[in-house]
Short mmCIF file of C-alpha atoms and ligand atoms in Angstrom, two decimals:
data_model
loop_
_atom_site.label_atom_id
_atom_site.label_comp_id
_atom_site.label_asym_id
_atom_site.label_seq_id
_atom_site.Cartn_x
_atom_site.Cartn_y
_atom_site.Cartn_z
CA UNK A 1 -46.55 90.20 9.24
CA UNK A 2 -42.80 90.54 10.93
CA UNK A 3 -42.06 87.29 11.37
CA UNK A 4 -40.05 88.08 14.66
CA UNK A 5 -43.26 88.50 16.39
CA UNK A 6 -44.97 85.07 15.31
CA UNK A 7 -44.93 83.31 17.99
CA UNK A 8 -44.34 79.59 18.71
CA UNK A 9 -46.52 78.06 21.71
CA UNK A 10 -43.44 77.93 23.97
CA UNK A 11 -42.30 81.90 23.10
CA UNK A 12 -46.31 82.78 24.06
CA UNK A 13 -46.58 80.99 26.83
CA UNK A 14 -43.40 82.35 28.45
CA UNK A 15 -44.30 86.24 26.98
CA UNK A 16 -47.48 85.48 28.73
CA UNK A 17 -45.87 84.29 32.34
CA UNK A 18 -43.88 87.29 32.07
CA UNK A 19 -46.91 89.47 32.22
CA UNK A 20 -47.45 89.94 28.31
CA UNK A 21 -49.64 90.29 25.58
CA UNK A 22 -50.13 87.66 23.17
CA UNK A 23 -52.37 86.96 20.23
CA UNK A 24 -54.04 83.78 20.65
CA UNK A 25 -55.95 81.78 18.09
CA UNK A 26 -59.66 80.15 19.25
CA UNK A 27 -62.30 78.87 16.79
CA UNK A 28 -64.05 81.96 16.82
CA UNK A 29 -62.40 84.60 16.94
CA UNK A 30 -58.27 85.63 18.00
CA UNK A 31 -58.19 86.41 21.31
CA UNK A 32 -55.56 89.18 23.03
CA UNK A 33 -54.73 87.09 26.01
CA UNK A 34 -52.77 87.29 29.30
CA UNK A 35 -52.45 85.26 32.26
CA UNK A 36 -55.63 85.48 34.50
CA UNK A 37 -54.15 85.63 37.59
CA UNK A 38 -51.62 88.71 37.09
CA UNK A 39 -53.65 92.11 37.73
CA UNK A 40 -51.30 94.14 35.77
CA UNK A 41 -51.01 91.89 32.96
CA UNK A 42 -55.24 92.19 33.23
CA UNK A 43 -54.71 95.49 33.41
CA UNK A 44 -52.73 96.22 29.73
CA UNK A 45 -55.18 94.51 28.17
CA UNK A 46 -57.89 97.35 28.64
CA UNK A 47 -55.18 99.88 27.00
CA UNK A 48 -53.91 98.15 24.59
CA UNK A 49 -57.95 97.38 23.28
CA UNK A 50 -58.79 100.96 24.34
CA UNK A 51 -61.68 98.81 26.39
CA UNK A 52 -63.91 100.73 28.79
CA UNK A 53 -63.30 98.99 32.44
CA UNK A 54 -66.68 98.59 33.16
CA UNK A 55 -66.84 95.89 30.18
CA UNK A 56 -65.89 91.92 31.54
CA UNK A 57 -63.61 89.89 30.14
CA UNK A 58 -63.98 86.13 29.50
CA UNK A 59 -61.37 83.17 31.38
CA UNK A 60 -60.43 80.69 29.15
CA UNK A 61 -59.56 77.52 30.52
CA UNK A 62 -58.25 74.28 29.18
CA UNK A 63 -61.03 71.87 30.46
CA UNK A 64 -63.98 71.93 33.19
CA UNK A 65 -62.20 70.91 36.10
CA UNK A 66 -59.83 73.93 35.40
CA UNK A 67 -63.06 76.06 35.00
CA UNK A 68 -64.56 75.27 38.28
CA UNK A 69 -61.64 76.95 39.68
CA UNK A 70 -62.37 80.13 38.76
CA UNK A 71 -66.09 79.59 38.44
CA UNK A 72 -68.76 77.67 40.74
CA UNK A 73 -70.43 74.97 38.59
CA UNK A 74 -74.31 74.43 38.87
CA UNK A 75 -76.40 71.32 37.59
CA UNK A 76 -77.06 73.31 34.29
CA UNK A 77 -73.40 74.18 34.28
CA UNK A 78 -72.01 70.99 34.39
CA UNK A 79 -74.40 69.61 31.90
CA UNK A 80 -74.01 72.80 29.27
CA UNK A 81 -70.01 72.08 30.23
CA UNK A 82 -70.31 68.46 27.69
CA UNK A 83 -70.33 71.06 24.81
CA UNK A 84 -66.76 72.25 25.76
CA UNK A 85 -64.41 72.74 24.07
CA UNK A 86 -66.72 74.81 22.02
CA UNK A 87 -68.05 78.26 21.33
CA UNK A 88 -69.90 78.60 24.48
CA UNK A 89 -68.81 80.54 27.47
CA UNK A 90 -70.86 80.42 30.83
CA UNK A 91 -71.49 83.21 33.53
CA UNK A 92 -71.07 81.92 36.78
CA UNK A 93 -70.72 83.34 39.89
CA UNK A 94 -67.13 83.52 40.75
CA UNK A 95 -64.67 81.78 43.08
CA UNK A 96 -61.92 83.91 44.98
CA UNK A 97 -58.80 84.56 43.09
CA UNK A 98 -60.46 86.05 40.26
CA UNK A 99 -59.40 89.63 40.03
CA UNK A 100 -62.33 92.63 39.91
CA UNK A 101 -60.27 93.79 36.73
CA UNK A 102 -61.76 90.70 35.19
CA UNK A 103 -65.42 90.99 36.15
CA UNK A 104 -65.76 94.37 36.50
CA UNK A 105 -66.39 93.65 40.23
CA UNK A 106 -69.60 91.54 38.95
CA UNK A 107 -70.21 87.98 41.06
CA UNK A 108 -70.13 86.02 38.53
CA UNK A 109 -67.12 85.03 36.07
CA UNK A 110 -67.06 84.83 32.37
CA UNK A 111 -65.39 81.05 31.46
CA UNK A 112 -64.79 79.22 28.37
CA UNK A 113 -62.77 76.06 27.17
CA UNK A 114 -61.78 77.13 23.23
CA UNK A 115 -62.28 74.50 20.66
CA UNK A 116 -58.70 75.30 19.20
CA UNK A 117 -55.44 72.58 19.83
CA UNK A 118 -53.04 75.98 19.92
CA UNK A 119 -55.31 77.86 21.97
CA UNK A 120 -55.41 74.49 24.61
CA UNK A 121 -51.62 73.64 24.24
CA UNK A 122 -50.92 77.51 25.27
CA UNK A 123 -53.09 77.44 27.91
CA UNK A 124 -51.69 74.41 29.17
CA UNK A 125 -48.41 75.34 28.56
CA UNK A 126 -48.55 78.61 30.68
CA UNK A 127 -50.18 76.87 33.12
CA UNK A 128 -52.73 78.99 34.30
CA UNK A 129 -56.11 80.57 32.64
CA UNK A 130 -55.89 83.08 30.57
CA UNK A 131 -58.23 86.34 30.32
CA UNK A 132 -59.06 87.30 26.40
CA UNK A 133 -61.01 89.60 24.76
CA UNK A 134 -61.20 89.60 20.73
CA UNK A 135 -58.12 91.16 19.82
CA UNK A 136 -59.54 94.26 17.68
CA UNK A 137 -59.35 98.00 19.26
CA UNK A 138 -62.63 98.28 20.95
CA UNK A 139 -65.89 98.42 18.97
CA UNK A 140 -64.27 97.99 15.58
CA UNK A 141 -64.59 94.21 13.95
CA UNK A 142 -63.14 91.02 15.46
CA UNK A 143 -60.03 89.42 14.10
CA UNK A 144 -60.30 85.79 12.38
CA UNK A 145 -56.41 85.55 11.16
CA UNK A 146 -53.11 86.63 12.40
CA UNK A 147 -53.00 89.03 10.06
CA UNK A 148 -55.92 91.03 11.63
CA UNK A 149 -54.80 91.02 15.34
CA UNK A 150 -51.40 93.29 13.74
CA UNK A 151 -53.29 95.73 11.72
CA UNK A 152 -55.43 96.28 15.01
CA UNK A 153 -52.98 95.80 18.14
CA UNK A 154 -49.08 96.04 16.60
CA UNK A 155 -46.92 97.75 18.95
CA UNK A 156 -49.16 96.66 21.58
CA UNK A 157 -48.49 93.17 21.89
CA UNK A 158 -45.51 90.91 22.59
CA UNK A 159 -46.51 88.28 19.73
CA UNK A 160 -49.25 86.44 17.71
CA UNK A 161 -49.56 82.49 17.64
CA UNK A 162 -50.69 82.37 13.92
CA UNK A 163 -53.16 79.26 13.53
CA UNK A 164 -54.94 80.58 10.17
CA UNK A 165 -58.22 81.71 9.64
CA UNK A 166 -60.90 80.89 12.85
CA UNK A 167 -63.27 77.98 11.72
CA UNK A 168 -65.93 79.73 13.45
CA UNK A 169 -65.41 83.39 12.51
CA UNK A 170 -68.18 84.94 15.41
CA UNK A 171 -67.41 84.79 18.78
CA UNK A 172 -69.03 82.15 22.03
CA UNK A 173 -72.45 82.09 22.53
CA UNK A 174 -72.70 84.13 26.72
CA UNK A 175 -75.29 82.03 28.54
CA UNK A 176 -76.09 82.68 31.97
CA UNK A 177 -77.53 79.08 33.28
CA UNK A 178 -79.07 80.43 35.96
CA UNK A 179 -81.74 80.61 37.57
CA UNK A 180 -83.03 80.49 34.28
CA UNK A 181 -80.95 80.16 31.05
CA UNK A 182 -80.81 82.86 29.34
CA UNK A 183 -78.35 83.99 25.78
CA UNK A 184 -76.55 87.53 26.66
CA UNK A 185 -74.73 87.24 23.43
CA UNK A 186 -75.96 84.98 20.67
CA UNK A 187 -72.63 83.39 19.10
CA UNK A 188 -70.76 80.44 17.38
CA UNK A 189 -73.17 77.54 19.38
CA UNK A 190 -77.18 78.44 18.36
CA UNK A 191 -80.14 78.50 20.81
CA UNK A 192 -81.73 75.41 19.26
CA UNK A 193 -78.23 73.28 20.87
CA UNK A 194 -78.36 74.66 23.82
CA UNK A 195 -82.27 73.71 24.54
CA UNK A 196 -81.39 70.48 23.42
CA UNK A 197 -79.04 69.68 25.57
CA UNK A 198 -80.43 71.34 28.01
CA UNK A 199 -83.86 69.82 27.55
CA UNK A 200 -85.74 73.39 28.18
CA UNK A 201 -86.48 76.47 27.02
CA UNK A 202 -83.61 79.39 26.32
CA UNK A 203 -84.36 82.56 26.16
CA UNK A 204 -82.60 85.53 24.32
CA UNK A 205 -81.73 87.89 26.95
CA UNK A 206 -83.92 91.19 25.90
CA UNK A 207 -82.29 94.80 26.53
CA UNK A 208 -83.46 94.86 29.73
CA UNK A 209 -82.39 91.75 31.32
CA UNK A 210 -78.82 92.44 29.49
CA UNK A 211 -78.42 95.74 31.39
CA UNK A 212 -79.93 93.80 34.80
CA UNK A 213 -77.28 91.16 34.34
CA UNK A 214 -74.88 93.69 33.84
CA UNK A 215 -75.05 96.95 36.09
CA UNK A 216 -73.08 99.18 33.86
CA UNK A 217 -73.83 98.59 30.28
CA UNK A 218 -71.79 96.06 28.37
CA UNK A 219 -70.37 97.53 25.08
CA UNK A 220 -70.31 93.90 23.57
CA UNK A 221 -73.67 93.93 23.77
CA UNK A 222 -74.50 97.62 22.63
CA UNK A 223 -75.19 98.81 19.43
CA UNK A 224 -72.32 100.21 17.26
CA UNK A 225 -69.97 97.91 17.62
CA UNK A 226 -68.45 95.36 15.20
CA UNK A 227 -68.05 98.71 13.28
CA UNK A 228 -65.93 99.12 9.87
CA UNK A 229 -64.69 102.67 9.22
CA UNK A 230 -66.96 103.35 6.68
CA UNK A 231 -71.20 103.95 7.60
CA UNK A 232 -73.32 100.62 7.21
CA UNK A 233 -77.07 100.67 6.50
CA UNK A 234 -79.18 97.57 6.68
CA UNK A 235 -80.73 96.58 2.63
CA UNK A 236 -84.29 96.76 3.65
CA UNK A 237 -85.93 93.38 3.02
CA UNK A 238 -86.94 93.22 -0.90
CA UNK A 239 -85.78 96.55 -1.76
CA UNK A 240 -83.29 96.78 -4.43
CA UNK A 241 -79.63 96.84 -3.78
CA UNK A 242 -77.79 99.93 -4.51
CA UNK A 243 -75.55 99.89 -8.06
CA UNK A 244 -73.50 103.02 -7.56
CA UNK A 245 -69.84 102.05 -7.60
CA UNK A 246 -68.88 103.60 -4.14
CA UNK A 247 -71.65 101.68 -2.27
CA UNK A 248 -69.80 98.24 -1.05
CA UNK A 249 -72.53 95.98 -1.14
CA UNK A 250 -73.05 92.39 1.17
CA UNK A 251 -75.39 89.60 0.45
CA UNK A 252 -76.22 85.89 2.28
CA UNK A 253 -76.14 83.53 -0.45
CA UNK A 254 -77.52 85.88 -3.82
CA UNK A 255 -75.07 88.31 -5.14
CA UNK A 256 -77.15 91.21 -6.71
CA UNK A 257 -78.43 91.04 -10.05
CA UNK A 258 -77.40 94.36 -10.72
CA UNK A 259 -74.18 95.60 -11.39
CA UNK A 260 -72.73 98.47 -8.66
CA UNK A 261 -69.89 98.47 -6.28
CA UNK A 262 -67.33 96.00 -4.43
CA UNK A 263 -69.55 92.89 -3.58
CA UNK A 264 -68.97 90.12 -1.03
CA UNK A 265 -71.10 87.02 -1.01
CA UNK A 266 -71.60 85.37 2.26
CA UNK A 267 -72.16 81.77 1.65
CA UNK A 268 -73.06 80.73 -2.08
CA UNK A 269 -74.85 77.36 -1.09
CA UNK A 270 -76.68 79.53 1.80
CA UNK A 271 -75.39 77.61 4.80
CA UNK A 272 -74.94 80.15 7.81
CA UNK A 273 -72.05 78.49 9.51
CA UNK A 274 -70.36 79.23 6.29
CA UNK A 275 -71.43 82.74 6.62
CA UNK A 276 -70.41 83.15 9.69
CA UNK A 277 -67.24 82.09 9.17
CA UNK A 278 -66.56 84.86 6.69
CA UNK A 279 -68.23 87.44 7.99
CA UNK A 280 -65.74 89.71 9.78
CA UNK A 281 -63.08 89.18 6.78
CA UNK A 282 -65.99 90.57 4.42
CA UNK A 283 -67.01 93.64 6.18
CA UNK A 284 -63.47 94.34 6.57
CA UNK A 285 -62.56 93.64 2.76
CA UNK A 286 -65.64 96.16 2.13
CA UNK A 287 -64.67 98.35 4.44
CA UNK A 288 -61.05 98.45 2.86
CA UNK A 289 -62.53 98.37 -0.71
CA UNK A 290 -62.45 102.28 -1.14
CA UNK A 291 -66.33 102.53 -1.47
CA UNK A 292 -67.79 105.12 0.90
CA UNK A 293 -70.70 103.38 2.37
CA UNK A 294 -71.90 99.52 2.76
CA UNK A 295 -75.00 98.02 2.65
CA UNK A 296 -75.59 94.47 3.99
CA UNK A 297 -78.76 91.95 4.30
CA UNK A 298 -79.87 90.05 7.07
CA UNK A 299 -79.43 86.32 6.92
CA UNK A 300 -82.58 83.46 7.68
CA UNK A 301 -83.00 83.85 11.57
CA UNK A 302 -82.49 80.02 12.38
CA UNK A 303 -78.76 78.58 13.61
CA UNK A 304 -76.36 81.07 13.18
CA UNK A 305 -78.60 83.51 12.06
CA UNK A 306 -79.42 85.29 15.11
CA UNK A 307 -75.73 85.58 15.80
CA UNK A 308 -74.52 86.81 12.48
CA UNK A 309 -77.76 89.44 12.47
CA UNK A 310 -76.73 90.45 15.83
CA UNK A 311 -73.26 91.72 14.63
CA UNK A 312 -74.91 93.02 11.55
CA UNK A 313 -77.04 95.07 13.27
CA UNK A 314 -74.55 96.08 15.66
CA UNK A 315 -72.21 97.45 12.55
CA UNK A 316 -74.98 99.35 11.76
CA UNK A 317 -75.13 100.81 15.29
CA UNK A 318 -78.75 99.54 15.85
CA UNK A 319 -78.82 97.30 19.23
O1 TXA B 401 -65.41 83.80 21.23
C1 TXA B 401 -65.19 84.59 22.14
O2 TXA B 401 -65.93 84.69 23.13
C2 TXA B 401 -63.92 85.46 22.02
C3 TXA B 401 -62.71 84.53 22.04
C4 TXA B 401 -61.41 85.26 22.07
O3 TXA B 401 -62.80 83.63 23.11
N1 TXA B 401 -63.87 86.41 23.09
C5 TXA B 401 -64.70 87.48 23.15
O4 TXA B 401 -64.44 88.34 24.21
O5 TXA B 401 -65.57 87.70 22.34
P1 TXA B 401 -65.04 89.81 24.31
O6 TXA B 401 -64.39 90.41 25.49
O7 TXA B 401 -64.90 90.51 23.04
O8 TXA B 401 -66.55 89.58 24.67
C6 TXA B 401 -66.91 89.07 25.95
C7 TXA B 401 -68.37 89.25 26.20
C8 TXA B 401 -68.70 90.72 26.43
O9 TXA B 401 -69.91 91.02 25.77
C9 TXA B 401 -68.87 90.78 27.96
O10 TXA B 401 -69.73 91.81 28.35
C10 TXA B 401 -69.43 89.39 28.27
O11 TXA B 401 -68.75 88.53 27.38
N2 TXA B 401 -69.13 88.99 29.65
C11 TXA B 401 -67.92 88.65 30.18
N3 TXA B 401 -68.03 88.40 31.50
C12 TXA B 401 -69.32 88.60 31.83
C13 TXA B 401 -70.06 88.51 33.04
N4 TXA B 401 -69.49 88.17 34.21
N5 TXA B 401 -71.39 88.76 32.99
C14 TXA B 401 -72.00 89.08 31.82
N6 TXA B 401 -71.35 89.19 30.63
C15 TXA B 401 -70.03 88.95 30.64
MG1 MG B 402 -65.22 91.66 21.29
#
C-alpha cells in the first residue's frame, strides 16, 4: 500500500471536511466514508462504489445523543441504543438535515455508533457524522484490512486510516425497531441479543417485508452480492466435497478429508464469531487462488450463523 495515502486521524478528518473520500476502519467491516452533511461529498461516494442510488447508506455517529440528531429515537430505540458502540445500526425515521442522497428519499435514516477507537476519534475529530458504505465496488466482497479498501477503491479515494484487520469481519446487524422489530440484514450482533435485550420476539425480515421496507429493492439485501470473481456453488449438506485441483474449496470448522484444490478453513475450534471474522479474507484468498470455481458449506444456524449464511448465500447469488 503507498504509504502517502495512509492516513493519520487528523489527515482523514481534514480530507473528509474538505469534501473527500476516506477509508475508515469499524469492527466490521472498512467503511468509504464522507461527511454526512455535504451532498456532493454524498454524492462521490455512489461513483466511486459504482452504487445504484436507489440503495441507502448508513450515518455513523460517535454516540446516541449525536444519533438522535439525525434520527428520531423511540422507546425500543433508546433501549437497543445500550448495545452501541456495536455492530448494530437502527432505521429510524429521519430528522431534517439528512440529505435524500442518503436515504434514498426513504423516512427513515440508517444510524450506527462503530465499536472501533479510530473510527470514533475520526468521527469526532471531523466533527460531524459521517455516511459509509463498505468500501468494496458494489456487489463484490467487503473489505476487513486496509489492504482491501486499495485493491477495490485506489484512485478513488483521498486516503485509508489503516487499523488492521476488522474484529468482526461481517457487517451491523439493520433492525428496524418499529412498530415491530424486525432484522433487514442479519450481521455482526445475532437475533438471540437483540430479543434479550429487548425482552421480545425479533423477527427476520422475509423478502417481502424487505422490499415493503424498502420501495425500490435494496442490493445489500439481494442475492448476488458479496460476490468473488470466480462462480460459487453451495456443498450440498453431506455430499462429498469436490477434489479436483481447480475447485477452491471452503469449510466451517472440518477441512475435507479428501485431497483437491486451495482450501480455507473457517474456524478450526467451530466458533462462528471466529468464522465470521475471516470470512471475507477467505473467499477472497479463494477467489485469488487461481482455481476456477468455489464451493463453500453453510455454518450451524445459531449466533452468527444466520449472518455468515446470509453472505454465503448471497455469493452464490441465491437471496
Ligand atoms: O457494518 C456495517 O454496517 C458497514 C460499516 C462500514 O459500518 N456498513 C455497511 O454499509 O455495511 P452498506 O452500505 O454496505 O450496507 C448498508 C445496508 C444496506 O443493505 C442498506 O440497504 C441498508 O443498510 N439501509 C441503509 N439505510 C436504510 C434505510 N433507511 N432503510 C432500510 N435499509 C437501510
Ligand atoms: Mg456493503
Amino acid at each position: 500500500m503507498p504509504a502517502a495515502n495512509s492516513f493519520d486521524i487528523a489527515e482523514a478528518a481534514a480530507a473528509l471536511l474538505r469534501g473527500e473520500l476516506v477509508g475508515m476502519p469499524t469492527e466490521t467491516v472498512y467503511g468509504l466514508a464522507a461527511n454526512a452533511m455535504d451532498a456532493t461529498a454524498v454524492l462521490r461516494i455512489f461513483s466511486a462504489k459504482g452504487r445504484p442510488h436507489f440503495d441507502p447508506l448508513i450515518v455513523h455517529v460517535a454516540d446516541a445523543d449525536q444519533a438522535w440528531t439525525v434520527a428520531e429515537p423511540s422507546a425500543r430505540a433508546r433501549r437497543l441504543a445500550t448495545l452501541w458502540p456495536g455492530p448494530l445500526t437502527l432505521i429510524l425515521p429521519r430528522k431534517a438535515g439528512i440529505d435524500d442522497l442518503i436515504t434514498s428519499g426513504l423516512d427513515t435514516v440508517g444510524v450506527r455508533v462503530p465499536d472501533h477507537p479510530i473510527a470514533l476519534a475520526l468521527i469526532r475529530a471531523a466533527g460531524v457524522p459521517l455516511a459509509a458504505p463498505s468500501a468494496n465496488r458494489f456487489g463484490r466482497i467487503s473489505p476487513t484490512c486496509a489492504a482491501h479498501v486499495w485493491e477495490q477503491l485506489d484512485g478513488t479515494i483521498a486516503g485509508v486510516v489503516d487499523g488492521g484487520p476488522c474484529r468482526v469481519g461481517i457487517e451491523s446487524t439493520v433492525l428496524r425497531p418499529d412498530p415491530l422489530p424486525v432484522i433487514l440484514r442479519p450481521g455482526g450482533i445475532s437475533r438471540e441479543e437483540l430479543e434479550a435485550i429487548l425482552g421480545e420476539p425479533v423477527t427476520m425480515a422475509d423478502h417481502q417485508v424487505r422490499t415493503e421496507s424498502l420501495p425500490q429493492q435494496a442490493p445489500g439485501m439481494l442475492a448476488s452480492h458479496y460476490a468473488p470473481r470466480i462462480p460459487l456453488r453451495l456443498r450440498d449438506a453431506d455430499a462429498d466435497w469436490p477434489s479436483a485441483t481447480d475447485v477452491a474449496r471452503l469449510a466451517f470448522s472440518v477441512a475435507p478429508a479428501q485431497p483437491g484444490g486451495p482450501t480455507e478453513v473457517l474456524s478450526a475450534r467451530g466458533d462462528l464469531a471466529e468464522a465470521a471474522m475471516h470470512l471475507f479474507a477467505a473467499l477472497r484468498r479463494l477467489d485469488a487462488s487461481g482455481a476456477q470455481r468455489m464451493v463453500a458449506e453453510l455454518v450451524p444456524d445459531l449466533g452468527l450463523g444466520p449472518a455468515i449464511n446470509d453472505r454465503l448465500r448471497r455469493a452464490a447469488g441465491l437471496g
